[in-house]
Amino acid sequence: MTGNLAFDTYKLSEDHDAIRAAVREIATERIAPYAADVDEQARYPQEAHDALVASDFFAPHVPEEYGGVGADALATCIVIEEVARADASASLIPAVNKLGSMPLILAASEEVKQKYLPPLARGEVAFSYGLSEREAGSDTAAMKCRARQDGDDWVLNGHKAWITNAGISEYYTVLAVTDPEGRRGSNVTAFVVEKSDPGFGFGEKERKLGIKGSPTRELHFDNCRIPGDRVVGDIGDGLKIALRTLDHTRITIGAQAVGIAQGALDAAAAYVKERKQFGKAIAEFQGIQFMLADMAMELEAARQLVYVAAAKSERMDADLAFFGAAAKCFASDVAMKVTTDAVQLLGGAGYVKDFPVERMMRDAKITQIYEGTNQVQRIVMARQLLKG
């Protein structure tokens, strides 16, 4: 491949196949039946939450030494993919638990890991991630949230925006500027903030196009005082930790996109075999067959890229940044196309809420936006290529 990027393959083991079968059964029986109501009521998918906790798929990525099942990156992607096939909102539960806690896994002291990872592994708490702000989305280094040291404590002031599962999660990894006069990008520090900390609160739930079952809110810090032992990694390394985190977790968004697309393809294929026009099932028309073939082909290409990126995440390969960005970007673009085509294949039925594909199309859109827009992913990929 161009530059020094290397395409290293992966291998699905019997354990991976068993995980897929187990999650698919749970998703089919305990998540999918509630997905339409979750979307319609814009309510948290508590049924999915409970099912994932009971089956150890709530935060499968947590290492065994912290009480987790220690699922590798590929297994975690399979979990997210299979849940997203039934309900994208529910798939954000394991995905965001990984996003919120990955900075700790990558950079926190052993004391911080021992305090916060075991309750997450047990399903007693959820973990969210506070990086973006209204005026600092793609330009994360422009953040205004501040943390100043006061004795042994830190005091946070400011806000974070677009925070997934805000209000549900008990713990939050929050990035804040700790040296306003310091060099841009090297003056940010990561902290763990707890829901009960004084001065910490939430904005109203955002009214969204899709993933309505996953609450999105602002985080508000008004002289929020936290103990000094809540620092994740070294002071000033927060942005580096945040970007390393995204290299790993963008892949989970790729997995989510693959799952959404698979759910839409399954629904469309089932529909066209039953729908009759001009005296026969519309699946017999070549135009329909070509659409289905293209949907399946592009979906499988996206799945393969996500799995390769997941294997690279597990190995901490040097070219992970490229493959993580590529997997997220390509899979989310495919999900948007596949779900839009699924709506088209169902015709008028695809445009109403009696069928799930209109929800899937709305849900797919966010995968092109969060954890870095697909325009940003292309910047990441280009930079990696030009380093070569």
Coordinates of C-alpha atoms in Angstrom, one line a residue:
M1 CA 0.0 0.0 0.0
T2 CA 1.0 3.6 -0.5
G3 CA 3.6 4.8 2.1
N4 CA 4.3 2.6 5.0
L5 CA 0.7 1.5 5.7
A6 CA 0.3 -2.3 5.8
F7 CA -2.9 -4.3 5.3
D8 CA -2.7 -7.0 8.0
T9 CA -5.5 -9.5 8.0
Y10 CA -7.6 -10.8 10.9
K11 CA -9.1 -14.1 11.8
L12 CA -12.5 -14.7 13.3
S13 CA -12.3 -17.4 16.0
E14 CA -14.9 -19.8 17.3
D15 CA -15.2 -17.4 20.3
H16 CA -16.0 -14.5 17.9
D17 CA -18.7 -16.6 16.2
A18 CA -20.1 -17.6 19.6
I19 CA -20.3 -14.0 20.7
R20 CA -22.1 -13.0 17.5
A21 CA -24.6 -15.7 17.9
A22 CA -25.2 -14.8 21.6
V23 CA -25.6 -11.1 20.9
R24 CA -27.8 -11.7 17.9
E25 CA -30.2 -13.8 20.1
I26 CA -30.3 -11.1 22.8
A27 CA -30.8 -8.3 20.2
T28 CA -33.6 -10.2 18.4
E29 CA -35.5 -11.2 21.6
R30 CA -34.8 -8.3 24.0
I31 CA -33.8 -5.3 22.0
A32 CA -35.5 -5.2 18.6
P33 CA -39.0 -5.5 20.0
Y34 CA -38.6 -2.2 21.8
A35 CA -36.6 -0.3 19.2
A36 CA -39.6 1.4 17.5
D37 CA -41.0 2.5 20.8
V38 CA -37.6 3.8 22.0
D39 CA -37.4 5.9 18.9
E40 CA -41.0 7.1 19.0
Q41 CA -40.8 8.1 22.7
A42 CA -37.2 9.3 22.5
R43 CA -36.6 7.3 25.7
Y44 CA -33.5 5.5 26.9
P45 CA -33.5 1.8 25.9
Q46 CA -33.6 0.5 29.4
E47 CA -34.6 -3.0 28.2
A48 CA -31.4 -3.1 26.1
H49 CA -29.3 -1.7 29.0
D50 CA -30.6 -4.5 31.3
A51 CA -30.1 -7.2 28.7
L52 CA -26.5 -6.1 28.0
V53 CA -25.6 -6.0 31.7
A54 CA -27.1 -9.4 32.3
S55 CA -25.1 -10.9 29.5
D56 CA -21.8 -9.2 30.1
F57 CA -22.0 -7.2 26.9
F58 CA -22.5 -3.8 28.6
A59 CA -18.8 -3.0 28.5
P60 CA -17.1 -6.1 27.1
H61 CA -13.8 -4.3 26.4
V62 CA -12.8 -3.9 30.1
P63 CA -9.8 -6.1 30.7
E64 CA -10.0 -9.1 33.0
E65 CA -7.7 -7.6 35.6
Y66 CA -10.4 -5.0 36.3
G67 CA -13.3 -7.5 36.5
G68 CA -14.2 -7.4 32.8
V69 CA -14.6 -10.1 30.3
G70 CA -11.6 -8.8 28.3
A71 CA -13.2 -8.9 24.9
D72 CA -10.7 -7.9 22.2
A73 CA -11.3 -5.0 19.8
L74 CA -12.8 -7.3 17.2
A75 CA -15.2 -9.0 19.6
T76 CA -16.3 -5.6 20.9
C77 CA -17.0 -4.5 17.4
I78 CA -19.1 -7.6 16.8
V79 CA -21.1 -6.8 19.9
I80 CA -21.8 -3.3 18.7
E81 CA -22.6 -4.4 15.2
E82 CA -25.1 -6.9 16.2
V83 CA -26.9 -4.6 18.7
A84 CA -27.0 -1.8 16.0
R85 CA -28.6 -4.3 13.6
A86 CA -31.6 -4.2 15.9
D87 CA -31.3 -0.7 17.4
A88 CA -28.6 1.9 16.8
S89 CA -29.5 3.8 20.0
A90 CA -28.9 0.7 22.1
S91 CA -25.6 0.0 20.4
L92 CA -24.3 3.3 21.8
I93 CA -24.3 1.7 25.3
P94 CA -21.3 -0.6 24.8
A95 CA -19.8 1.9 22.3
V96 CA -19.8 4.9 24.5
N97 CA -18.8 2.9 27.6
K98 CA -15.6 2.1 25.6
L99 CA -15.2 5.7 24.4
G100 CA -15.6 7.1 27.9
S101 CA -13.2 4.6 29.6
M102 CA -10.6 4.2 26.8
P103 CA -8.6 7.2 28.0
L104 CA -8.2 5.4 31.4
I105 CA -7.2 2.2 29.8
L106 CA -4.6 4.0 27.6
A107 CA -3.2 6.5 30.1
A108 CA -4.5 6.4 33.7
S109 CA -2.6 5.4 36.8
E110 CA -3.3 2.0 38.2
E111 CA -5.2 3.6 41.1
V112 CA -7.6 5.4 38.8
K113 CA -8.1 2.2 36.7
Q114 CA -8.8 0.2 39.9
K115 CA -11.3 2.7 41.1
Y116 CA -13.4 3.3 37.9
L117 CA -13.1 0.3 35.6
P118 CA -14.5 -2.5 37.9
P119 CA -17.9 -0.9 38.5
L120 CA -18.2 -0.3 34.8
A121 CA -17.3 -4.0 34.1
R122 CA -20.0 -5.0 36.6
G123 CA -22.6 -2.9 34.8
E124 CA -23.2 -0.7 37.9
V125 CA -22.3 2.5 36.1
A126 CA -21.9 3.8 32.6
F127 CA -19.1 6.0 31.2
S128 CA -19.3 9.0 28.8
Y129 CA -16.8 11.2 27.1
G130 CA -16.6 15.0 27.3
L131 CA -14.5 16.5 24.5
S132 CA -16.6 18.6 22.1
E133 CA -17.9 22.1 22.7
R134 CA -20.3 24.3 20.7
E135 CA -17.4 26.2 19.2
A136 CA -14.8 23.5 19.4
G137 CA -16.0 20.5 17.5
S138 CA -13.6 19.4 14.8
D139 CA -11.1 22.0 16.3
T140 CA -10.8 20.4 19.7
A141 CA -7.8 22.4 20.7
A142 CA -10.0 25.5 20.7
M143 CA -11.9 24.3 23.7
K144 CA -12.8 26.9 26.4
C145 CA -13.6 24.6 29.3
R146 CA -11.1 25.4 32.1
A147 CA -9.7 23.5 35.1
R148 CA -7.6 25.4 37.6
Q149 CA -5.7 23.8 40.5
D150 CA -6.8 24.9 44.0
G151 CA -4.7 23.2 46.6
D152 CA -5.0 19.4 46.1
D153 CA -8.2 19.9 44.1
W154 CA -9.1 21.0 40.6
V155 CA -12.0 23.4 39.8
L156 CA -13.7 23.1 36.4
N157 CA -15.7 25.8 34.7
G158 CA -17.3 25.7 31.2
H159 CA -19.4 23.3 29.2
K160 CA -19.2 20.4 26.9
A161 CA -21.7 19.8 24.1
W162 CA -23.2 16.8 22.2
I163 CA -22.4 14.4 25.0
T164 CA -23.8 10.9 24.4
N165 CA -25.7 9.3 27.2
A166 CA -25.2 12.4 29.4
G167 CA -27.3 12.1 32.5
I168 CA -27.4 8.3 32.3
S169 CA -23.7 7.8 32.9
E170 CA -22.2 8.1 36.3
Y171 CA -18.7 8.8 35.2
Y172 CA -17.3 11.2 32.5
T173 CA -13.9 11.6 31.1
V174 CA -13.7 15.4 30.6
L175 CA -11.0 17.4 28.7
A176 CA -10.2 20.9 30.0
V177 CA -7.6 23.5 29.5
T178 CA -5.2 23.6 32.5
D179 CA -2.7 26.1 31.1
P180 CA -4.5 28.9 29.2
E181 CA -1.1 30.5 28.3
G182 CA 0.4 27.2 27.3
R183 CA 1.1 25.9 23.8
R184 CA -2.0 25.0 21.9
G185 CA -2.6 21.2 22.0
S186 CA -0.3 20.7 24.9
N187 CA -2.3 22.6 27.6
V188 CA -5.2 20.3 28.0
T189 CA -5.7 17.7 30.7
A190 CA -8.1 14.8 31.1
F191 CA -10.1 14.2 34.3
V192 CA -12.7 11.8 35.6
V193 CA -15.9 13.7 36.8
E194 CA -18.6 11.9 38.7
K195 CA -22.3 12.7 38.3
S196 CA -22.6 13.6 41.9
D197 CA -19.8 16.2 42.0
P198 CA -20.9 19.6 43.2
G199 CA -21.2 22.2 40.5
F200 CA -21.7 19.5 37.7
G201 CA -25.0 19.5 35.8
F202 CA -26.7 18.8 32.5
G203 CA -28.5 20.8 29.8
E204 CA -31.8 19.8 28.3
K205 CA -31.9 16.8 26.0
E206 CA -31.2 17.6 22.4
R207 CA -34.0 17.0 19.9
K208 CA -32.4 14.9 17.2
L209 CA -33.0 13.4 13.8
G210 CA -32.0 9.9 14.9
I211 CA -30.6 7.8 17.7
K212 CA -33.4 9.3 19.8
G213 CA -33.1 6.6 22.4
S214 CA -29.6 7.8 23.4
P215 CA -29.8 11.1 25.3
T216 CA -27.5 13.8 24.1
R217 CA -26.9 16.8 26.5
E218 CA -24.5 19.5 27.4
L219 CA -22.3 19.1 30.5
H220 CA -22.2 22.2 32.7
F221 CA -19.4 22.9 35.1
D222 CA -19.9 25.8 37.6
N223 CA -16.9 25.8 40.0
C224 CA -17.1 22.0 39.9
R225 CA -14.6 20.8 42.4
I226 CA -13.0 17.4 42.0
P227 CA -10.1 15.7 43.9
G228 CA -6.6 15.9 42.5
D229 CA -6.4 12.1 42.1
R230 CA -8.9 12.2 39.2
V231 CA -6.4 13.3 36.6
V232 CA -6.1 10.8 33.7
G233 CA -2.5 10.6 32.5
D234 CA -0.1 13.5 32.8
I235 CA -1.1 17.1 33.1
G236 CA -1.0 18.7 29.7
D237 CA -1.3 15.3 27.8
G238 CA -5.1 15.4 27.6
L239 CA -5.4 16.1 23.9
K240 CA -2.9 13.5 23.0
I241 CA -4.8 11.0 25.0
A242 CA -8.1 12.1 23.5
L243 CA -6.8 11.7 19.9
R244 CA -5.3 8.3 20.8
T245 CA -8.6 7.3 22.2
L246 CA -10.4 8.2 19.0
D247 CA -8.0 6.2 16.9
H248 CA -9.4 3.1 18.7
T249 CA -13.0 4.1 19.2
R250 CA -13.8 5.4 15.7
I251 CA -13.7 1.7 14.7
T252 CA -16.7 1.1 16.9
I253 CA -18.6 3.7 15.0
G254 CA -17.7 1.8 11.9
A255 CA -19.1 -1.3 13.5
Q256 CA -22.3 0.5 14.4
A257 CA -22.6 1.7 10.8
V258 CA -22.2 -1.8 9.5
G259 CA -24.8 -3.1 11.9
I260 CA -27.4 -0.4 10.9
A261 CA -26.7 -1.2 7.2
Q262 CA -27.1 -4.9 7.8
G263 CA -30.4 -4.4 9.5
A264 CA -31.7 -2.3 6.6
L265 CA -30.5 -4.7 4.0
D266 CA -32.2 -7.6 5.9
A267 CA -35.5 -5.7 6.0
A268 CA -35.3 -4.7 2.4
A269 CA -34.5 -8.2 1.2
A270 CA -37.4 -9.7 3.1
Y271 CA -39.8 -7.0 1.8
V272 CA -38.9 -7.4 -1.9
K273 CA -39.5 -11.1 -1.7
E274 CA -43.0 -10.6 -0.4
R275 CA -44.1 -7.4 -2.3
K276 CA -45.8 -8.2 -5.7
Q277 CA -46.2 -5.9 -8.6
F278 CA -47.1 -6.8 -12.2
G279 CA -48.0 -10.3 -11.1
K280 CA -44.7 -11.3 -9.5
A281 CA -42.5 -10.5 -6.5
I282 CA -40.4 -7.4 -7.1
A283 CA -37.3 -9.4 -6.1
E284 CA -37.6 -11.0 -9.6
F285 CA -36.9 -7.7 -11.3
Q286 CA -33.3 -7.2 -12.4
G287 CA -33.3 -3.5 -11.3
I288 CA -34.1 -4.6 -7.7
Q289 CA -31.6 -7.4 -7.8
F290 CA -28.8 -5.0 -8.9
M291 CA -29.7 -2.6 -6.0
L292 CA -29.5 -5.4 -3.5
A293 CA -26.2 -6.7 -4.9
D294 CA -24.6 -3.3 -4.7
M295 CA -25.9 -2.9 -1.1
A296 CA -24.5 -6.2 0.0
M297 CA -21.2 -5.8 -1.8
E298 CA -20.5 -2.3 -0.3
L299 CA -21.7 -3.5 3.1
E300 CA -19.3 -6.5 3.1
A301 CA -16.4 -4.2 2.0
A302 CA -17.2 -2.0 5.0
R303 CA -17.3 -4.9 7.3
Q304 CA -14.0 -6.2 6.2
L305 CA -12.3 -2.8 6.6
V306 CA -13.8 -2.4 10.1
Y307 CA -12.6 -5.8 11.2
V308 CA -9.1 -5.2 9.8
A309 CA -9.0 -1.9 11.7
A310 CA -10.2 -3.6 14.9
A311 CA -7.3 -6.1 14.6
K312 CA -4.9 -3.2 14.2
S313 CA -6.4 -1.6 17.3
E314 CA -5.8 -4.7 19.3
R315 CA -2.2 -4.9 18.1
M316 CA -1.6 -1.2 18.5
D317 CA -0.3 -1.1 15.0
A318 CA 1.5 2.1 13.9
D319 CA -0.9 2.6 11.0
L320 CA -4.0 2.4 13.2
A321 CA -4.8 6.1 12.7
F322 CA -5.3 5.6 9.0
F323 CA -7.3 2.4 9.3
G324 CA -9.4 3.7 12.1
A325 CA -10.4 6.8 10.2
A326 CA -10.9 4.8 7.0
A327 CA -13.1 2.2 8.7
K328 CA -15.3 4.9 10.3
C329 CA -15.5 7.0 7.2
F330 CA -16.2 4.3 4.6
A331 CA -18.6 2.3 6.8
S332 CA -20.7 5.3 7.7
D333 CA -20.9 6.4 4.0
V334 CA -22.0 2.9 3.1
A335 CA -24.6 2.9 5.9
M336 CA -26.1 6.1 4.7
K337 CA -26.3 4.7 1.1
V338 CA -27.6 1.3 2.1
T339 CA -30.3 2.7 4.4
T340 CA -31.4 5.2 1.8
D341 CA -31.6 2.5 -0.8
A342 CA -33.6 0.3 1.6
V343 CA -36.1 3.1 1.9
Q344 CA -36.3 3.3 -1.9
L345 CA -36.8 -0.5 -2.2
L346 CA -39.8 -0.3 0.2
G347 CA -41.2 2.6 -1.7
G348 CA -44.0 4.3 0.2
A349 CA -43.8 1.7 2.9
G350 CA -40.2 2.7 3.5
Y351 CA -41.2 6.2 4.2
V352 CA -43.5 5.4 7.1
K353 CA -42.9 4.2 10.6
D354 CA -44.6 0.9 10.1
F355 CA -41.3 -0.4 8.8
P356 CA -37.9 0.1 10.5
V357 CA -35.9 1.3 7.5
E358 CA -36.9 5.0 7.9
R359 CA -35.6 4.8 11.4
M360 CA -32.4 3.2 10.3
M361 CA -31.8 5.8 7.6
R362 CA -32.2 8.6 10.3
D363 CA -29.9 6.7 12.6
A364 CA -27.3 6.1 10.0
K365 CA -26.7 9.8 9.4
I366 CA -25.0 10.5 12.7
T367 CA -22.3 7.9 12.0
Q368 CA -21.0 10.3 9.3
I369 CA -20.8 13.1 11.9
Y370 CA -19.8 12.0 15.4
E371 CA -16.3 11.0 16.6
G372 CA -15.0 13.2 13.8
T373 CA -16.9 14.1 10.7
N374 CA -16.0 12.2 7.6
Q375 CA -14.3 15.3 6.2
V376 CA -12.0 15.2 9.3
Q377 CA -11.5 11.5 8.7
R378 CA -10.2 12.2 5.2
I379 CA -7.8 14.8 6.7
V380 CA -6.5 12.2 9.1
M381 CA -6.0 9.7 6.3
A382 CA -4.3 12.2 4.1
R383 CA -1.9 13.3 6.8
Q384 CA -1.0 9.7 7.4
L385 CA -0.3 9.1 3.7
L386 CA 1.8 12.2 3.4
K387 CA 3.9 11.2 6.4
G388 CA 4.9 8.1 4.5

